[in-house]
């Protein structure tokens, strides 16, 4: 999975596995979630969004199944 840090007050890092269509969101407090069956164009829109947290709350969280996968620090 490719991951990259992003500028956001809530989201620390975004990862994506294009083959599995799994979007990984790491929040600044260390919580990590996987969002399932997210198409690549939606991930690109998230990465290009002026407000990543706003886009996430409107376009990702209510639209896709997800699961908590743990915590990550550093």
mmCIF file of N, CA and C in Angstrom:
data_model
loop_
_atom_site.group_PDB
_atom_site.id
_atom_site.type_symbol
_atom_site.label_atom_id
_atom_site.label_comp_id
_atom_site.label_asym_id
_atom_site.label_seq_id
_atom_site.Cartn_x
_atom_site.Cartn_y
_atom_site.Cartn_z
ATOM 1 N N UNK A 1 0.849 -1.182 0.000
ATOM 2 C CA UNK A 1 0.000 0.000 0.000
ATOM 3 C C UNK A 1 0.891 1.240 0.000
ATOM 4 N N UNK A 2 0.598 2.141 -0.918
ATOM 5 C CA UNK A 2 1.323 3.411 -0.955
ATOM 6 C C UNK A 2 0.656 4.387 0.007
ATOM 7 N N UNK A 3 1.470 5.049 0.841
ATOM 8 C CA UNK A 3 0.950 6.013 1.816
ATOM 9 C C UNK A 3 1.641 7.348 1.636
ATOM 10 N N UNK A 4 0.905 8.407 1.925
ATOM 11 C CA UNK A 4 1.530 9.733 1.897
ATOM 12 C C UNK A 4 0.924 10.612 2.977
ATOM 13 N N UNK A 5 1.772 11.432 3.560
ATOM 14 C CA UNK A 5 1.311 12.408 4.548
ATOM 15 C C UNK A 5 0.540 13.495 3.824
ATOM 16 N N UNK A 6 -0.465 14.036 4.509
ATOM 17 C CA UNK A 6 -1.274 15.094 3.918
ATOM 18 C C UNK A 6 -1.389 16.252 4.901
ATOM 19 N N UNK A 7 -1.657 17.426 4.351
ATOM 20 C CA UNK A 7 -1.895 18.600 5.183
ATOM 21 C C UNK A 7 -3.369 18.637 5.546
ATOM 22 N N UNK A 8 -3.639 18.401 6.819
ATOM 23 C CA UNK A 8 -5.009 18.379 7.311
ATOM 24 C C UNK A 8 -4.962 18.501 8.827
ATOM 25 N N UNK A 9 -5.989 19.114 9.388
ATOM 26 C CA UNK A 9 -6.020 19.237 10.846
ATOM 27 C C UNK A 9 -6.408 17.925 11.516
ATOM 28 N N UNK A 10 -7.059 17.007 10.790
ATOM 29 C CA UNK A 10 -7.500 15.734 11.378
ATOM 30 C C UNK A 10 -6.828 14.501 10.800
ATOM 31 N N UNK A 11 -6.494 14.545 9.516
ATOM 32 C CA UNK A 11 -5.938 13.375 8.835
ATOM 33 C C UNK A 11 -4.428 13.536 8.719
ATOM 34 N N UNK A 12 -3.687 12.514 9.153
ATOM 35 C CA UNK A 12 -2.225 12.560 9.084
ATOM 36 C C UNK A 12 -1.703 11.944 7.792
ATOM 37 N N UNK A 13 -2.320 10.820 7.387
ATOM 38 C CA UNK A 13 -1.791 10.082 6.261
ATOM 39 C C UNK A 13 -2.924 9.392 5.509
ATOM 40 N N UNK A 14 -2.730 9.277 4.195
ATOM 41 C CA UNK A 14 -3.674 8.582 3.322
ATOM 42 C C UNK A 14 -2.899 7.498 2.588
ATOM 43 N N UNK A 15 -3.441 6.296 2.601
ATOM 44 C CA UNK A 15 -2.852 5.196 1.854
ATOM 45 C C UNK A 15 -3.886 4.605 0.928
ATOM 46 N N UNK A 16 -3.414 3.949 -0.129
ATOM 47 C CA UNK A 16 -4.370 3.346 -1.061
ATOM 48 C C UNK A 16 -3.755 2.117 -1.702
ATOM 49 N N UNK A 17 -4.528 1.054 -1.720
ATOM 50 C CA UNK A 17 -4.190 -0.169 -2.441
ATOM 51 C C UNK A 17 -5.138 -0.232 -3.637
ATOM 52 N N UNK A 18 -4.633 0.120 -4.804
ATOM 53 C CA UNK A 18 -5.492 0.217 -5.984
ATOM 54 C C UNK A 18 -6.047 -1.143 -6.405
ATOM 55 N N UNK A 19 -5.256 -2.184 -6.272
ATOM 56 C CA UNK A 19 -5.717 -3.520 -6.663
ATOM 57 C C UNK A 19 -6.903 -3.974 -5.809
ATOM 58 N N UNK A 20 -6.829 -3.741 -4.520
ATOM 59 C CA UNK A 20 -7.896 -4.134 -3.596
ATOM 60 C C UNK A 20 -8.951 -3.041 -3.397
ATOM 61 N N UNK A 21 -8.662 -1.848 -3.892
ATOM 62 C CA UNK A 21 -9.512 -0.662 -3.717
ATOM 63 C C UNK A 21 -9.796 -0.392 -2.229
ATOM 64 N N UNK A 22 -8.723 -0.420 -1.442
ATOM 65 C CA UNK A 22 -8.807 -0.127 -0.013
ATOM 66 C C UNK A 22 -8.115 1.201 0.247
ATOM 67 N N UNK A 23 -8.878 2.119 0.830
ATOM 68 C CA UNK A 23 -8.362 3.429 1.230
ATOM 69 C C UNK A 23 -8.051 3.363 2.720
ATOM 70 N N UNK A 24 -6.827 3.715 3.074
ATOM 71 C CA UNK A 24 -6.427 3.736 4.478
ATOM 72 C C UNK A 24 -6.308 5.183 4.930
ATOM 73 N N UNK A 25 -7.005 5.506 6.017
ATOM 74 C CA UNK A 25 -6.938 6.843 6.601
ATOM 75 C C UNK A 25 -6.317 6.715 7.989
ATOM 76 N N UNK A 26 -5.229 7.451 8.210
ATOM 77 C CA UNK A 26 -4.619 7.526 9.530
ATOM 78 C C UNK A 26 -4.882 8.914 10.071
ATOM 79 N N UNK A 27 -5.571 8.960 11.199
ATOM 80 C CA UNK A 27 -5.890 10.241 11.825
ATOM 81 C C UNK A 27 -4.731 10.707 12.700
ATOM 82 N N UNK A 28 -4.715 11.983 13.009
ATOM 83 C CA UNK A 28 -3.628 12.562 13.797
ATOM 84 C C UNK A 28 -3.492 11.944 15.185
ATOM 85 N N UNK A 29 -4.580 11.392 15.709
ATOM 86 C CA UNK A 29 -4.495 10.745 17.024
ATOM 87 C C UNK A 29 -4.030 9.294 16.937
ATOM 88 N N UNK A 30 -3.696 8.822 15.723
ATOM 89 C CA UNK A 30 -3.148 7.484 15.544
ATOM 90 C C UNK A 30 -4.143 6.433 15.102
ATOM 91 N N UNK A 31 -5.444 6.724 15.161
ATOM 92 C CA UNK A 31 -6.439 5.745 14.707
ATOM 93 C C UNK A 31 -6.294 5.502 13.204
ATOM 94 N N UNK A 32 -6.432 4.225 12.820
ATOM 95 C CA UNK A 32 -6.313 3.841 11.412
ATOM 96 C C UNK A 32 -7.574 3.087 10.998
ATOM 97 N N UNK A 33 -8.124 3.494 9.854
ATOM 98 C CA UNK A 33 -9.324 2.862 9.308
ATOM 99 C C UNK A 33 -9.080 2.487 7.854
ATOM 100 N N UNK A 34 -9.680 1.371 7.450
ATOM 101 C CA UNK A 34 -9.693 0.972 6.051
ATOM 102 C C UNK A 34 -11.111 1.146 5.518
ATOM 103 N N UNK A 35 -11.226 1.835 4.398
ATOM 104 C CA UNK A 35 -12.494 2.030 3.699
ATOM 105 C C UNK A 35 -12.468 1.149 2.459
ATOM 106 N N UNK A 36 -13.530 0.388 2.264
ATOM 107 C CA UNK A 36 -13.537 -0.693 1.279
ATOM 108 C C UNK A 36 -14.224 -0.288 -0.024
ATOM 109 N N UNK A 37 -13.691 -0.821 -1.124
ATOM 110 C CA UNK A 37 -14.243 -0.630 -2.471
ATOM 111 C C UNK A 37 -14.310 0.840 -2.872
ATOM 112 N N UNK A 38 -13.254 1.574 -2.553
ATOM 113 C CA UNK A 38 -13.176 2.995 -2.916
ATOM 114 C C UNK A 38 -12.481 3.101 -4.270
ATOM 115 N N UNK A 39 -13.153 3.663 -5.278
ATOM 116 C CA UNK A 39 -12.532 3.778 -6.596
ATOM 117 C C UNK A 39 -11.381 4.790 -6.593
ATOM 118 N N UNK A 40 -10.401 4.568 -7.462
ATOM 119 C CA UNK A 40 -9.216 5.439 -7.476
ATOM 120 C C UNK A 40 -9.536 6.911 -7.715
ATOM 121 N N UNK A 41 -10.554 7.200 -8.521
ATOM 122 C CA UNK A 41 -10.868 8.612 -8.792
ATOM 123 C C UNK A 41 -11.352 9.325 -7.522
ATOM 124 N N UNK A 42 -11.997 8.590 -6.612
ATOM 125 C CA UNK A 42 -12.450 9.201 -5.356
ATOM 126 C C UNK A 42 -11.245 9.508 -4.465
ATOM 127 N N UNK A 43 -10.248 8.635 -4.503
ATOM 128 C CA UNK A 43 -9.025 8.862 -3.725
ATOM 129 C C UNK A 43 -8.289 10.094 -4.266
ATOM 130 N N UNK A 44 -8.193 10.202 -5.580
ATOM 131 C CA UNK A 44 -7.544 11.377 -6.178
ATOM 132 C C UNK A 44 -8.279 12.652 -5.790
ATOM 133 N N UNK A 45 -9.592 12.605 -5.779
ATOM 134 C CA UNK A 45 -10.370 13.776 -5.372
ATOM 135 C C UNK A 45 -10.086 14.148 -3.920
ATOM 136 N N UNK A 46 -9.968 13.146 -3.069
ATOM 137 C CA UNK A 46 -9.609 13.407 -1.669
ATOM 138 C C UNK A 46 -8.252 14.082 -1.577
ATOM 139 N N UNK A 47 -7.271 13.548 -2.276
ATOM 140 C CA UNK A 47 -5.914 14.097 -2.210
ATOM 141 C C UNK A 47 -5.833 15.512 -2.777
ATOM 142 N N UNK A 48 -6.700 15.836 -3.722
ATOM 143 C CA UNK A 48 -6.692 17.165 -4.348
ATOM 144 C C UNK A 48 -7.576 18.168 -3.614
ATOM 145 N N UNK A 49 -8.383 17.700 -2.683
ATOM 146 C CA UNK A 49 -9.345 18.574 -2.002
ATOM 147 C C UNK A 49 -8.634 19.616 -1.155
ATOM 148 N N UNK A 50 -9.171 20.829 -1.181
ATOM 149 C CA UNK A 50 -8.648 21.915 -0.343
ATOM 150 C C UNK A 50 -8.767 21.532 1.132
ATOM 151 N N UNK A 51 -9.935 21.001 1.510
ATOM 152 C CA UNK A 51 -10.160 20.524 2.878
ATOM 153 C C UNK A 51 -10.320 19.004 2.826
ATOM 154 N N UNK A 52 -9.266 18.308 3.196
ATOM 155 C CA UNK A 52 -9.307 16.850 3.146
ATOM 156 C C UNK A 52 -10.295 16.292 4.164
ATOM 157 N N UNK A 53 -10.345 16.885 5.349
ATOM 158 C CA UNK A 53 -11.293 16.436 6.364
ATOM 159 C C UNK A 53 -12.726 16.644 5.929
ATOM 160 N N UNK A 54 -13.007 17.791 5.323
ATOM 161 C CA UNK A 54 -14.353 18.071 4.830
ATOM 162 C C UNK A 54 -14.756 17.099 3.738
ATOM 163 N N UNK A 55 -13.858 16.859 2.788
ATOM 164 C CA UNK A 55 -14.141 15.915 1.705
ATOM 165 C C UNK A 55 -14.372 14.526 2.281
ATOM 166 N N UNK A 56 -13.500 14.112 3.201
ATOM 167 C CA UNK A 56 -13.635 12.809 3.833
ATOM 168 C C UNK A 56 -15.007 12.658 4.495
ATOM 169 N N UNK A 57 -15.419 13.666 5.260
ATOM 170 C CA UNK A 57 -16.693 13.593 5.980
ATOM 171 C C UNK A 57 -17.912 13.598 5.060
ATOM 172 N N UNK A 58 -17.793 14.245 3.902
ATOM 173 C CA UNK A 58 -18.911 14.319 2.949
ATOM 174 C C UNK A 58 -18.939 13.155 1.963
ATOM 175 N N UNK A 59 -17.767 12.773 1.467
ATOM 176 C CA UNK A 59 -17.701 11.897 0.293
ATOM 177 C C UNK A 59 -17.159 10.493 0.547
ATOM 178 N N UNK A 60 -16.534 10.273 1.681
ATOM 179 C CA UNK A 60 -15.941 8.961 1.959
ATOM 180 C C UNK A 60 -16.674 8.255 3.107
ATOM 181 N N UNK A 61 -16.661 8.883 4.264
ATOM 182 C CA UNK A 61 -17.205 8.233 5.463
ATOM 183 C C UNK A 61 -18.648 7.747 5.304
ATOM 184 N N UNK A 62 -19.572 8.574 4.766
ATOM 185 C CA UNK A 62 -20.957 8.078 4.661
ATOM 186 C C UNK A 62 -21.205 7.124 3.486
ATOM 187 N N UNK A 63 -20.252 7.016 2.574
ATOM 188 C CA UNK A 63 -20.485 6.285 1.322
ATOM 189 C C UNK A 63 -19.886 4.878 1.279
ATOM 190 N N UNK A 64 -18.888 4.595 2.126
ATOM 191 C CA UNK A 64 -18.156 3.337 2.003
ATOM 192 C C UNK A 64 -18.098 2.603 3.338
ATOM 193 N N UNK A 65 -18.164 1.267 3.235
ATOM 194 C CA UNK A 65 -17.975 0.442 4.424
ATOM 195 C C UNK A 65 -16.559 0.641 4.929
ATOM 196 N N UNK A 66 -16.388 0.532 6.245
ATOM 197 C CA UNK A 66 -15.049 0.691 6.802
ATOM 198 C C UNK A 66 -14.871 -0.190 8.028
ATOM 199 N N UNK A 67 -13.602 -0.346 8.403
ATOM 200 C CA UNK A 67 -13.278 -1.074 9.624
ATOM 201 C C UNK A 67 -12.069 -0.431 10.282
ATOM 202 N N UNK A 68 -12.101 -0.424 11.585
ATOM 203 C CA UNK A 68 -10.952 0.062 12.350
ATOM 204 C C UNK A 68 -9.876 -1.016 12.300
ATOM 205 N N UNK A 69 -8.643 -0.594 12.068
ATOM 206 C CA UNK A 69 -7.553 -1.578 11.968
ATOM 207 C C UNK A 69 -6.487 -1.362 13.036
ATOM 208 N N UNK A 70 -6.674 -0.404 13.905
ATOM 209 C CA UNK A 70 -5.717 -0.221 15.002
ATOM 210 C C UNK A 70 -5.242 1.206 15.122
ATOM 211 N N UNK A 71 -4.041 1.329 15.706
ATOM 212 C CA UNK A 71 -3.450 2.644 15.932
ATOM 213 C C UNK A 71 -2.019 2.630 15.410
ATOM 214 N N UNK A 72 -1.583 3.776 14.968
ATOM 215 C CA UNK A 72 -0.224 3.929 14.478
ATOM 216 C C UNK A 72 0.333 5.213 15.062
ATOM 217 N N UNK A 73 1.540 5.165 15.481
ATOM 218 C CA UNK A 73 2.195 6.353 16.050
ATOM 219 C C UNK A 73 3.453 6.657 15.286
ATOM 220 N N UNK A 74 3.717 7.947 15.106
ATOM 221 C CA UNK A 74 4.968 8.371 14.476
ATOM 222 C C UNK A 74 4.920 8.449 13.000
#
